[in-house]
Coordinates of C-alpha atoms and ligand atoms in Angstrom, one line a residue:
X1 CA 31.8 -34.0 -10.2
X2 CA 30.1 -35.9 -7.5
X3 CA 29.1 -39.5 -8.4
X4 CA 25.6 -41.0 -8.5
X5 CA 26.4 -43.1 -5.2
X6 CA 27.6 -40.1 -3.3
X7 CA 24.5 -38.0 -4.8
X8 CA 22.2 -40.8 -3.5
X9 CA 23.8 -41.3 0.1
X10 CA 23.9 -37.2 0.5
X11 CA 19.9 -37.3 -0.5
X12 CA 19.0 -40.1 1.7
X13 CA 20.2 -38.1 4.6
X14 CA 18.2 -35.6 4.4
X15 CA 14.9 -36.9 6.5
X16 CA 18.2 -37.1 9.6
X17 CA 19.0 -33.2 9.0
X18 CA 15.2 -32.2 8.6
X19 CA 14.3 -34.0 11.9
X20 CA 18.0 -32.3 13.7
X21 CA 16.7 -29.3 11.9
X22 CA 18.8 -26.0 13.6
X23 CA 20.3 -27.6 16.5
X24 CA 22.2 -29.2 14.3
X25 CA 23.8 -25.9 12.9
X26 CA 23.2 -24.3 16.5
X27 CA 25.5 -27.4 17.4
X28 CA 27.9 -27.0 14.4
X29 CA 28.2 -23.1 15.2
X30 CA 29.3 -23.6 19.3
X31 CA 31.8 -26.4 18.7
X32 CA 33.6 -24.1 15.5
X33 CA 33.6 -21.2 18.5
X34 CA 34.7 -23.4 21.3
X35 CA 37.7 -25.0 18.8
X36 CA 38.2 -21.7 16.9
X37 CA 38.0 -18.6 18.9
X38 CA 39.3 -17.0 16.3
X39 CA 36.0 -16.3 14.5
X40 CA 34.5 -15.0 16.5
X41 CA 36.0 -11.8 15.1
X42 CA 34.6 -12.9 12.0
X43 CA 31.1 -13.9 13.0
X44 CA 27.9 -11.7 13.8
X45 CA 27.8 -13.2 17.4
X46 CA 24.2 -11.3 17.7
X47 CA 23.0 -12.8 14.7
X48 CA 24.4 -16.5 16.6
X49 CA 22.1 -15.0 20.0
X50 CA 19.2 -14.2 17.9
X51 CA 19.0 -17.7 15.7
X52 CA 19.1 -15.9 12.9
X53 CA 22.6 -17.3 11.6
X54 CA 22.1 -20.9 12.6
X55 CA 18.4 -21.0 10.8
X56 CA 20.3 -19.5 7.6
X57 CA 22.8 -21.9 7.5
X58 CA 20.6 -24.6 8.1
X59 CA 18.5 -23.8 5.4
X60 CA 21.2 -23.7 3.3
X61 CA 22.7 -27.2 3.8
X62 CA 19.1 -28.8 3.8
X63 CA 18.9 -27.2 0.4
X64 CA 22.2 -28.1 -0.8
X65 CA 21.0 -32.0 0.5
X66 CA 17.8 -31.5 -1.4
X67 CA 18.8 -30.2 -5.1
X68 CA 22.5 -32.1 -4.7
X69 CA 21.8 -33.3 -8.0
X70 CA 19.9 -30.3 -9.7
X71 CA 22.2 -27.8 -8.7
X72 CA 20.7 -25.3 -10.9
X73 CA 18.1 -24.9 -8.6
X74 CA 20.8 -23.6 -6.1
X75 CA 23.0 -20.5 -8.1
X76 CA 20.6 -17.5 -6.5
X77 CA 21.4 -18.5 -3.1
X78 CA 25.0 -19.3 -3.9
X79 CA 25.4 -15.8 -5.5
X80 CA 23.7 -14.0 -2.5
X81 CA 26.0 -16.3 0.4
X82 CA 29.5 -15.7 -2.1
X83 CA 28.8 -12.0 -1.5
X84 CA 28.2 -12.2 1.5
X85 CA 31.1 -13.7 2.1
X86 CA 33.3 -11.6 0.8
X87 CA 31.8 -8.9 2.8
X88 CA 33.5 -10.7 5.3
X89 CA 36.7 -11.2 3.7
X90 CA 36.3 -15.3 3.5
X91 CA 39.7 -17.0 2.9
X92 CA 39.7 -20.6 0.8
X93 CA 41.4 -22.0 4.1
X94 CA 38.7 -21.3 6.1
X95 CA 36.4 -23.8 4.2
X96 CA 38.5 -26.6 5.9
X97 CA 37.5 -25.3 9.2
X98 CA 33.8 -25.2 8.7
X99 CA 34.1 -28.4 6.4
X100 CA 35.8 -30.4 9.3
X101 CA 32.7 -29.0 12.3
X102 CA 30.6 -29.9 9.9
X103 CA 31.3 -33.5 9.5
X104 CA 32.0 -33.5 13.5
X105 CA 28.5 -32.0 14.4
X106 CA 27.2 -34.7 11.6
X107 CA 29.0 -37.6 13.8
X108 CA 28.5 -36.1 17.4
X109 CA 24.6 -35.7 16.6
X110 CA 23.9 -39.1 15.0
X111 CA 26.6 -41.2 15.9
X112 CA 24.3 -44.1 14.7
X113 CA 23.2 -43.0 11.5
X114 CA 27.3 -41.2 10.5
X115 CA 28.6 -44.4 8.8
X116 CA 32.3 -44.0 7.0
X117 CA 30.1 -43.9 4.2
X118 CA 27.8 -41.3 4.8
X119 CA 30.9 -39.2 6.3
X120 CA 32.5 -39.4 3.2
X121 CA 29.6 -38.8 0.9
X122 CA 29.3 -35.3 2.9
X123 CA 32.8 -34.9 3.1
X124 CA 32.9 -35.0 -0.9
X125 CA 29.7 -33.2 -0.8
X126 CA 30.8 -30.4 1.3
X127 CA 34.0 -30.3 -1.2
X128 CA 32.3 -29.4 -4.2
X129 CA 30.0 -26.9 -2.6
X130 CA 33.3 -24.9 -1.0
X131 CA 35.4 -25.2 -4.4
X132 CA 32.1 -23.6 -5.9
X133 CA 32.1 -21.0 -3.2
X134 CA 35.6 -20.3 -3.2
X135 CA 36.1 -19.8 -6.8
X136 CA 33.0 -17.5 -7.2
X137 CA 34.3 -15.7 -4.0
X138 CA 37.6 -15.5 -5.8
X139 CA 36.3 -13.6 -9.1
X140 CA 34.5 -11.0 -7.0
X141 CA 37.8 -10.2 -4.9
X142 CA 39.6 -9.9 -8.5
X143 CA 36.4 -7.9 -9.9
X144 CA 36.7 -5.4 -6.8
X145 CA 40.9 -5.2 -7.4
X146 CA 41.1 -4.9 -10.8
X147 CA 37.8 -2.1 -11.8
X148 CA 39.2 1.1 -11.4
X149 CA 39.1 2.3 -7.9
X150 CA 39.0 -0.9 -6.5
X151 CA 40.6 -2.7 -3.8
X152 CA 41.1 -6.2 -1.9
X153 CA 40.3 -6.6 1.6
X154 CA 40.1 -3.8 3.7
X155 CA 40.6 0.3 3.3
X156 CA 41.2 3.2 5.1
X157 CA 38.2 5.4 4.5
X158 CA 37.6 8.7 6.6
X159 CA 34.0 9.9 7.9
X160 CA 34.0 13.5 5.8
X161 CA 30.7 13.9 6.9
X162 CA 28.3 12.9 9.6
X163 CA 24.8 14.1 9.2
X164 CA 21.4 13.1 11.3
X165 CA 18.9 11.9 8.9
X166 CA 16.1 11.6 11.1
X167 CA 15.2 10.4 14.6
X168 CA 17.2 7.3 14.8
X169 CA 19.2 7.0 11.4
X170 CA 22.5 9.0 11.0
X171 CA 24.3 9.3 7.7
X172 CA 28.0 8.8 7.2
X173 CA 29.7 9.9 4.1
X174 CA 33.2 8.0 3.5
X175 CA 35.9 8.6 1.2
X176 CA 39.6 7.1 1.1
X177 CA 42.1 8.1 3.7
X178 CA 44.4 8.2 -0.1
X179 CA 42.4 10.7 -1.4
X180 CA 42.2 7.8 -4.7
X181 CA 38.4 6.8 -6.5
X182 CA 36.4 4.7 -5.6
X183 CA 35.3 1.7 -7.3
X184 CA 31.5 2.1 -8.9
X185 CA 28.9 -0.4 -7.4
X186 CA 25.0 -1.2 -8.4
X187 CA 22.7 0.9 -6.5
X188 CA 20.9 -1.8 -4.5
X189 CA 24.6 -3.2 -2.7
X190 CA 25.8 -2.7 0.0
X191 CA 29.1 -2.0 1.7
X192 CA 30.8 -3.6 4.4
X193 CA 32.7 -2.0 7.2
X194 CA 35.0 -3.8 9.3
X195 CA 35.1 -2.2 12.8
X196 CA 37.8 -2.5 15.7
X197 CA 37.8 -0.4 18.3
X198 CA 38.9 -1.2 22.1
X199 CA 35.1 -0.2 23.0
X200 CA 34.1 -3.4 21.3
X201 CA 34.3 -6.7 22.5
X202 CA 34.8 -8.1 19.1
X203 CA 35.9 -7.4 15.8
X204 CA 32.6 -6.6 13.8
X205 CA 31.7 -6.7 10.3
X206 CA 28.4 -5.2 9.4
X207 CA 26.7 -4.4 5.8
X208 CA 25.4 -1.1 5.1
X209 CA 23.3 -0.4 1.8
X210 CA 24.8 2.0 -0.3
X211 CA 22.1 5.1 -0.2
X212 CA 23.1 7.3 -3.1
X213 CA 24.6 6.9 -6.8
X214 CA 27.9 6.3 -7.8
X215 CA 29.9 8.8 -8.3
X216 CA 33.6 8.1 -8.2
X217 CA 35.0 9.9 -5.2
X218 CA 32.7 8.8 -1.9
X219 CA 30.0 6.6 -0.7
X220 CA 27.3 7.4 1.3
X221 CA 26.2 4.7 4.2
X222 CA 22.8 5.8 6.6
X223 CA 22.8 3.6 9.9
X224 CA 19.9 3.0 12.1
X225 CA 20.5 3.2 15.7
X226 CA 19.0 -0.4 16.9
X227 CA 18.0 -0.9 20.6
X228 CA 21.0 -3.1 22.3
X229 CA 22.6 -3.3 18.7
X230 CA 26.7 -3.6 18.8
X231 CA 27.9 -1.6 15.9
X232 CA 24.9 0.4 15.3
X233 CA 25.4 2.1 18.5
X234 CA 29.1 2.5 17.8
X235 CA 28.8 4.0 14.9
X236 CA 26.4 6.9 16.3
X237 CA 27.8 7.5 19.4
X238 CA 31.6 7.2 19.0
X239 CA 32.3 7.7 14.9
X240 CA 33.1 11.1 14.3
X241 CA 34.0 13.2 11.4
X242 CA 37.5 13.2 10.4
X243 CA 37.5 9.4 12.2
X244 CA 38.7 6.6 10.1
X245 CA 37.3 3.5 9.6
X246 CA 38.0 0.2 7.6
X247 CA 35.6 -0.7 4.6
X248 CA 35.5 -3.6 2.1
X249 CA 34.5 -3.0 -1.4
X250 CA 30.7 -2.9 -1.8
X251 CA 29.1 -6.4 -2.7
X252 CA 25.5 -7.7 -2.9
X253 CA 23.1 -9.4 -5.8
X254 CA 20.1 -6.9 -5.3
X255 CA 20.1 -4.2 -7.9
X256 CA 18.2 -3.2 -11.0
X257 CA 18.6 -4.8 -13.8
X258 CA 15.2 -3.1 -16.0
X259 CA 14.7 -1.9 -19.7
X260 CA 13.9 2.3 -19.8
X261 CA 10.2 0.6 -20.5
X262 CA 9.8 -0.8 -17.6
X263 CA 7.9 0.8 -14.8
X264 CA 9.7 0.4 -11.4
X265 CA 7.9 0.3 -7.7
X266 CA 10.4 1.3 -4.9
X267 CA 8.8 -0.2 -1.7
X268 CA 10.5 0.6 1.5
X269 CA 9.8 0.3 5.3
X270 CA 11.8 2.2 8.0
X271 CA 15.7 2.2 6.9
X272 CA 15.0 0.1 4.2
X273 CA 15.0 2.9 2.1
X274 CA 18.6 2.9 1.9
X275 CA 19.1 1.2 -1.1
X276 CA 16.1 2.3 -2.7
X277 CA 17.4 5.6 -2.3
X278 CA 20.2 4.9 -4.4
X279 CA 18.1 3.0 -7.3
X280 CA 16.1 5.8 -6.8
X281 CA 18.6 7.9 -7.9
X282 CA 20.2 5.9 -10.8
X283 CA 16.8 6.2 -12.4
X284 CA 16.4 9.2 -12.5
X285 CA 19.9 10.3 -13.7
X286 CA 19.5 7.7 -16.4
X287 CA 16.1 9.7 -17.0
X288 CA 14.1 6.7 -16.9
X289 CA 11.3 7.2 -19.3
X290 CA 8.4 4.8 -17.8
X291 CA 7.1 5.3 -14.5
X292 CA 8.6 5.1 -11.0
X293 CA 7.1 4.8 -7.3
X294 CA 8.5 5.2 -4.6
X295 CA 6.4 3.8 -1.4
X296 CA 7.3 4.2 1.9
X297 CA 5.9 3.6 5.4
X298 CA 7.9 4.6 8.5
X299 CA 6.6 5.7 12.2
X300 CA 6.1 9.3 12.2
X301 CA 7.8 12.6 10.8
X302 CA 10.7 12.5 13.0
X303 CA 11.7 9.1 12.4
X304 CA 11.0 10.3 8.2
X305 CA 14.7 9.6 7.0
X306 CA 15.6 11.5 3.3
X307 CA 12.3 13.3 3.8
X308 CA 13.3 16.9 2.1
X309 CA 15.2 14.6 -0.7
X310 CA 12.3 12.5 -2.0
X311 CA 10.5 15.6 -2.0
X312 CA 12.4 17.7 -4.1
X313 CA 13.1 14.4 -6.3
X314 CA 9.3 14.2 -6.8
X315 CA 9.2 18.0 -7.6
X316 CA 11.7 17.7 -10.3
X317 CA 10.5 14.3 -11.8
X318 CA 7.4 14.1 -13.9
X319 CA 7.3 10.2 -13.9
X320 CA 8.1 10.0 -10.4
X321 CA 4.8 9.3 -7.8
X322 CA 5.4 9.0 -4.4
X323 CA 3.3 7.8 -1.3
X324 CA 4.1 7.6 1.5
X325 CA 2.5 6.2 4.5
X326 CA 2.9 7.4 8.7
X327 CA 1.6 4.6 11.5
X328 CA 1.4 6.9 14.3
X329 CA 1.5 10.6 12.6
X330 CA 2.9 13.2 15.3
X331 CA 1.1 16.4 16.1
X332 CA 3.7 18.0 14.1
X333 CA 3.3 16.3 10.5
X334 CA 1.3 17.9 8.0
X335 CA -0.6 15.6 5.7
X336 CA 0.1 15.9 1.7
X337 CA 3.3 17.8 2.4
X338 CA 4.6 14.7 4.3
X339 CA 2.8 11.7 4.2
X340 CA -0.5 10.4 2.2
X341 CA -2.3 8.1 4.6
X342 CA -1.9 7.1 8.2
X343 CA -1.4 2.9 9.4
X344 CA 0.2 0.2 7.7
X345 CA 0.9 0.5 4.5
X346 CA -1.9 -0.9 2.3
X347 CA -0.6 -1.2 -1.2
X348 CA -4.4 -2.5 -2.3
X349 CA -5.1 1.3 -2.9
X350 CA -2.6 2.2 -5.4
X351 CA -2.9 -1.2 -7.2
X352 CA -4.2 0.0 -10.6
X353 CA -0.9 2.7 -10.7
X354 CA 2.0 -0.2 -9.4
X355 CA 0.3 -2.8 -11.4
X356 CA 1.1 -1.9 -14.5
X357 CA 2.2 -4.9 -17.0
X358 CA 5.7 -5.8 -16.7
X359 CA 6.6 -3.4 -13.9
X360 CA 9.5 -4.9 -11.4
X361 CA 9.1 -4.4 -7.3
X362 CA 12.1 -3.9 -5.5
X363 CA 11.2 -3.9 -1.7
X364 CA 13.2 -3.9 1.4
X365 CA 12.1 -3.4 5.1
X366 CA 12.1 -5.5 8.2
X367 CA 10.8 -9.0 7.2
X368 CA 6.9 -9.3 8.5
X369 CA 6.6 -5.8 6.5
X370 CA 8.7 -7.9 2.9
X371 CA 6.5 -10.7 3.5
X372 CA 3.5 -8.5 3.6
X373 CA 4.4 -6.9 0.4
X374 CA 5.7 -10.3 -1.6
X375 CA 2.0 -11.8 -0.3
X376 CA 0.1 -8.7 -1.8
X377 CA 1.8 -8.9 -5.2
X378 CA 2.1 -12.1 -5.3
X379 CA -1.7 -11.9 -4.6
X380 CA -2.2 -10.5 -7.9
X381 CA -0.5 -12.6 -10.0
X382 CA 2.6 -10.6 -10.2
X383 CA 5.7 -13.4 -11.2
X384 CA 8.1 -14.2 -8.3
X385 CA 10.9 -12.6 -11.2
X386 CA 9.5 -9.1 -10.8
X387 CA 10.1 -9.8 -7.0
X388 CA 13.0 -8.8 -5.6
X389 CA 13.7 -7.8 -2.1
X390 CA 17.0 -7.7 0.7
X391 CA 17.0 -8.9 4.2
X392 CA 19.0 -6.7 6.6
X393 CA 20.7 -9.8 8.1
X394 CA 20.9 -13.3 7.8
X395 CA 18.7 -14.5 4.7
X396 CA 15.2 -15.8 5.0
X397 CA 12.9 -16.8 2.3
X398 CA 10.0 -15.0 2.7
Ligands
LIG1 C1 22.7 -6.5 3.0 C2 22.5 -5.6 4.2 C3 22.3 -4.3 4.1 C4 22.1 -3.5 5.3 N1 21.9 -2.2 5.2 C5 21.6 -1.4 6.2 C6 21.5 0.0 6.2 O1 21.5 0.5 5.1 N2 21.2 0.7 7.3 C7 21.2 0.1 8.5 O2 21.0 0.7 9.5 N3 21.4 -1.3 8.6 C8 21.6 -2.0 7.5 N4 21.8 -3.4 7.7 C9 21.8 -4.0 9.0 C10 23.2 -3.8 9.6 O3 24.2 -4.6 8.9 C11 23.3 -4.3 11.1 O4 22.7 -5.6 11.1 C12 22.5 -3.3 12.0 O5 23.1 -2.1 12.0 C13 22.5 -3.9 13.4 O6 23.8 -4.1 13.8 P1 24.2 -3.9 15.3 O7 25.6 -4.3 15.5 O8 23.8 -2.5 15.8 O9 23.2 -4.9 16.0 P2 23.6 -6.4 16.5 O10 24.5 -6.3 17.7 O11 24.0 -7.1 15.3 O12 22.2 -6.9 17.0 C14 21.1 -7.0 16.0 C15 19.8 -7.1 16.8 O13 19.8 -8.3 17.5 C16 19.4 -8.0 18.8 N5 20.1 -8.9 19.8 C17 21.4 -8.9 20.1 N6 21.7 -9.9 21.0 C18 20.5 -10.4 21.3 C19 20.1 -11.5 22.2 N7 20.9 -12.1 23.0 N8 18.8 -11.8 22.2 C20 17.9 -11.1 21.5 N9 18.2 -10.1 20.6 C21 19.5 -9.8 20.5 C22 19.9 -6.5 19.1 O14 19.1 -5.9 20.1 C23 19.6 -5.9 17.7 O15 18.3 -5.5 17.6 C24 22.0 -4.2 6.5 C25 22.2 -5.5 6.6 C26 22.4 -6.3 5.5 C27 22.7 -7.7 5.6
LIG2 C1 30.0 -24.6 2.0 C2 30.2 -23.9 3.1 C3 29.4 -22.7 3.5 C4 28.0 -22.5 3.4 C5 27.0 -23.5 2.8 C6 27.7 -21.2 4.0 C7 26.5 -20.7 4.1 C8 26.2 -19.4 4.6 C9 24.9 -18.8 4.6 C10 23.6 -19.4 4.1 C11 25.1 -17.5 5.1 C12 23.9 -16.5 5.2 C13 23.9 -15.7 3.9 C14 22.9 -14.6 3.8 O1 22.6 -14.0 4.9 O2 22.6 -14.2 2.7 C15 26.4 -17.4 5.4 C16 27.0 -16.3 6.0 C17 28.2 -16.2 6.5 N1 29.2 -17.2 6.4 FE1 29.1 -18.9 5.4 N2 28.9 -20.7 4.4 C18 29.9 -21.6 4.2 C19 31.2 -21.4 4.4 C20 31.7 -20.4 5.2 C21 33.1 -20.3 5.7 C22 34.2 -21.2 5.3 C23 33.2 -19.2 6.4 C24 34.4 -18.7 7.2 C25 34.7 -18.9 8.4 C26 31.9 -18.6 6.5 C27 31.5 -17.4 7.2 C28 30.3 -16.7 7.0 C29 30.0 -15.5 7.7 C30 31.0 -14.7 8.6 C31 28.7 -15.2 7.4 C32 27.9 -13.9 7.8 C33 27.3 -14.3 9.2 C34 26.4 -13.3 9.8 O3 26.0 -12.3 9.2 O4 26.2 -13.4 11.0 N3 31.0 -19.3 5.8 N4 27.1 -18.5 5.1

């Protein structure tokens, strides 16, 4: 328990951290690297390049400063960061390395304003927060040990299967190298693979969304080739099948949780769909009586990942409506048999089917497209709780 004093000294701090804003986390991140090479096997160093890490972790501390004494306010986020995490197999001792670059960056950036007191208030601050994080983190490592087919840390799983799913997104179907189950996850997670290889310059962990059911035996991973990306690039050009490769148990916060009557939208852009491909699928095992949608905009027919799937899926399923939309259609595509409308997606024509009372949204796509979506819905008057959506990367609110 933090004491009022402490509470009041971490609040009053937190006009200094707004006007540092990232370069004090851009700060924090190059003196951990400089002191601790070591992570940088641990670290998405393109995610350091591209700001994307730095604004996340800023925007975590600021809120931490914020709601210090309402700390309610903060369990999403710490749910979402403690998987995360352990995606990336987070020790407890590492919290005393981030913990001590933290005070540091705190003293090195405002030398004037980093009294002994206001060092210690963070330092105490930065305590409970980590104790919070490492316990949480704890109880999912147990949770992935202990369910049956489970594991701790990392696995040997071998690529059975490697399958082009469309232009630029290749599928990978892993199953352990000991021929034992696998442990069941929530459609919507992800899994995290843990790649060394002497083509890379670093160790790389990267998350994957799981993109079909359970089932006990294998997971299914699809992986979008991205322009100058590390491990995207890896994976299609130099994983093969029969290759093995190290995974960590799946992990994430977005998945379903909805009552047979509730009517489900499925919103997807580009490889988005992956994890909407496997709610997708858990609905309609489970037979879910009330209607589903699935929408989905990508460029063209060639870049149309899970295509033939959806399709039969729509065939078979009376409750299931799918639109989908093309932005630059190719000769080749035929309209109705492949997509519905050419552009942007514009949800504003299907709002009297995806309105429905009480129906839940689960979107996922790069983040100008999510913030497109979350602005239409919330548009009209749809509750932030039926709003649920996952960034491929570092968080950011939309
Ligand atoms: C929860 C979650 C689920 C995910 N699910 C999937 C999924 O199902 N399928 C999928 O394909 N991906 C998924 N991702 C994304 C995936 O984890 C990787 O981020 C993605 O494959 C890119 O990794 P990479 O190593 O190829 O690119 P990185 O090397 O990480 O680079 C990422 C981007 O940054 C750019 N970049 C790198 N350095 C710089 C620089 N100096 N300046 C400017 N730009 C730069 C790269 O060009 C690239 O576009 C998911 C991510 C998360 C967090
Ligand atoms: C109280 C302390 C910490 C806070 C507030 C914090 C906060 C965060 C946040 C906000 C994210 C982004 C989460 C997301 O995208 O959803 C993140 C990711 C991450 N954190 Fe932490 N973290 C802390 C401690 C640590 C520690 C001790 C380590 C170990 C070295 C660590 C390693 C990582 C890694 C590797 C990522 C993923 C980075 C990436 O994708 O580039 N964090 N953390």
């Amino acid at each position: 328990m933090l004491d009022a004093r402490t509470i009041d000294i971490v609040k009053s701090t937190v006009p200094l951290l707004e006007s540092a804003n990232t370069a004090l986390t851009e700060h924090f991140y190059q003196r951990m690297f400089r002191d601790n090479p070591e992570l940088k096997d641990v670290f998405n160093l393109s995610h350091q390049k591209t700001g994307r890490q730095p604004a996340a972790l800023f925007a975590a501390v600021l809120a931490y400063a914020k709601n210090i004494d309402n700390p309610a306010v903060l369990s999403a986020a710490v749910e979402r960061i403690a998987h995360k995490h352990t995606g990336f197999a987070i020790q407890p001792e590492q919290y005393a390395i981030v913990g001590h670059h933290l005070l540091e960056t705190i003293k090195e950036l405002a030398p004037d304003a980093a009294t002994p007191e206001v060092i210690d208030a963070w330092a105490q601050a930065y305590g409970a927060l980590a104790d919070i994080f490492i316990g949480r983190e704890e109880q999912i490592y147990q949770d992935n040990e202990t369910r049956a087919g489970g594991w701790r840390g990392t696995r040997a799983f071998v690529v059975k299967e490697k399958r082009v799913e469309s232009e630029h997104i290749t599928s990978f179907l892993l199953a352990p190298a000991d021929g034992g189950a696998v442990v069941d996850f929530q459609p919507g997670q992800y899994l995290n693979l843990h790649l060394d290889s002497d083509r890379l310059e670093h160790k790389e962990y990267r998350q994957y969304s799981l993109c079909q059911a359970p089932n006990g035996e294998h997971y299914r991973i699809a992986v979008k080739r991205e322009q100058g990306g590390v491990a995207s690039n890896f994976m299609h050009d130099h994983v093969q099948q029969g290759d093995t490769l190290q995974v960590l148990p799946p992990a994430g916060d977005f998945f379903m949780e909805v009552a047979p009557d509730t009517p489900v939208v499925l919103i997807s852009g580009g490889v988005g769909l992956t994890p909407m491909r496997a709610m997708l699928d858990q609905l309609l095992s489970q037979n879910h009586p009330a209607p589903v949608h699935w929408l989905h905009a990508c460029e063209n027919g060639a870049q149309h990942a899970f295509k033939a799937d959806i399709q039969a899926r729509r065939q078979a399923h009376a409750n299931l409506e799918t639109h989908t939309w093309y932005r630059a259609p190719l000769e080749s595509d035929r309209p109705a048999e492949d997509f519905d409308a050419t552009g942007m997606m514009d949800l504003s024509k299907l709002r009297e089917a995806i309105s429905q009372p009480g129906a839940h949204y689960y979107f996922c796509g790069p983040v100008p497209f999510m913030a497109m979506v979350k602005d239409t819905l919330s548009g009209w008057g749809i509750a932030d709780e039926q709003l649920h959506y996952e960034v491929f990367g570092p968080h950011q609110s939309l």
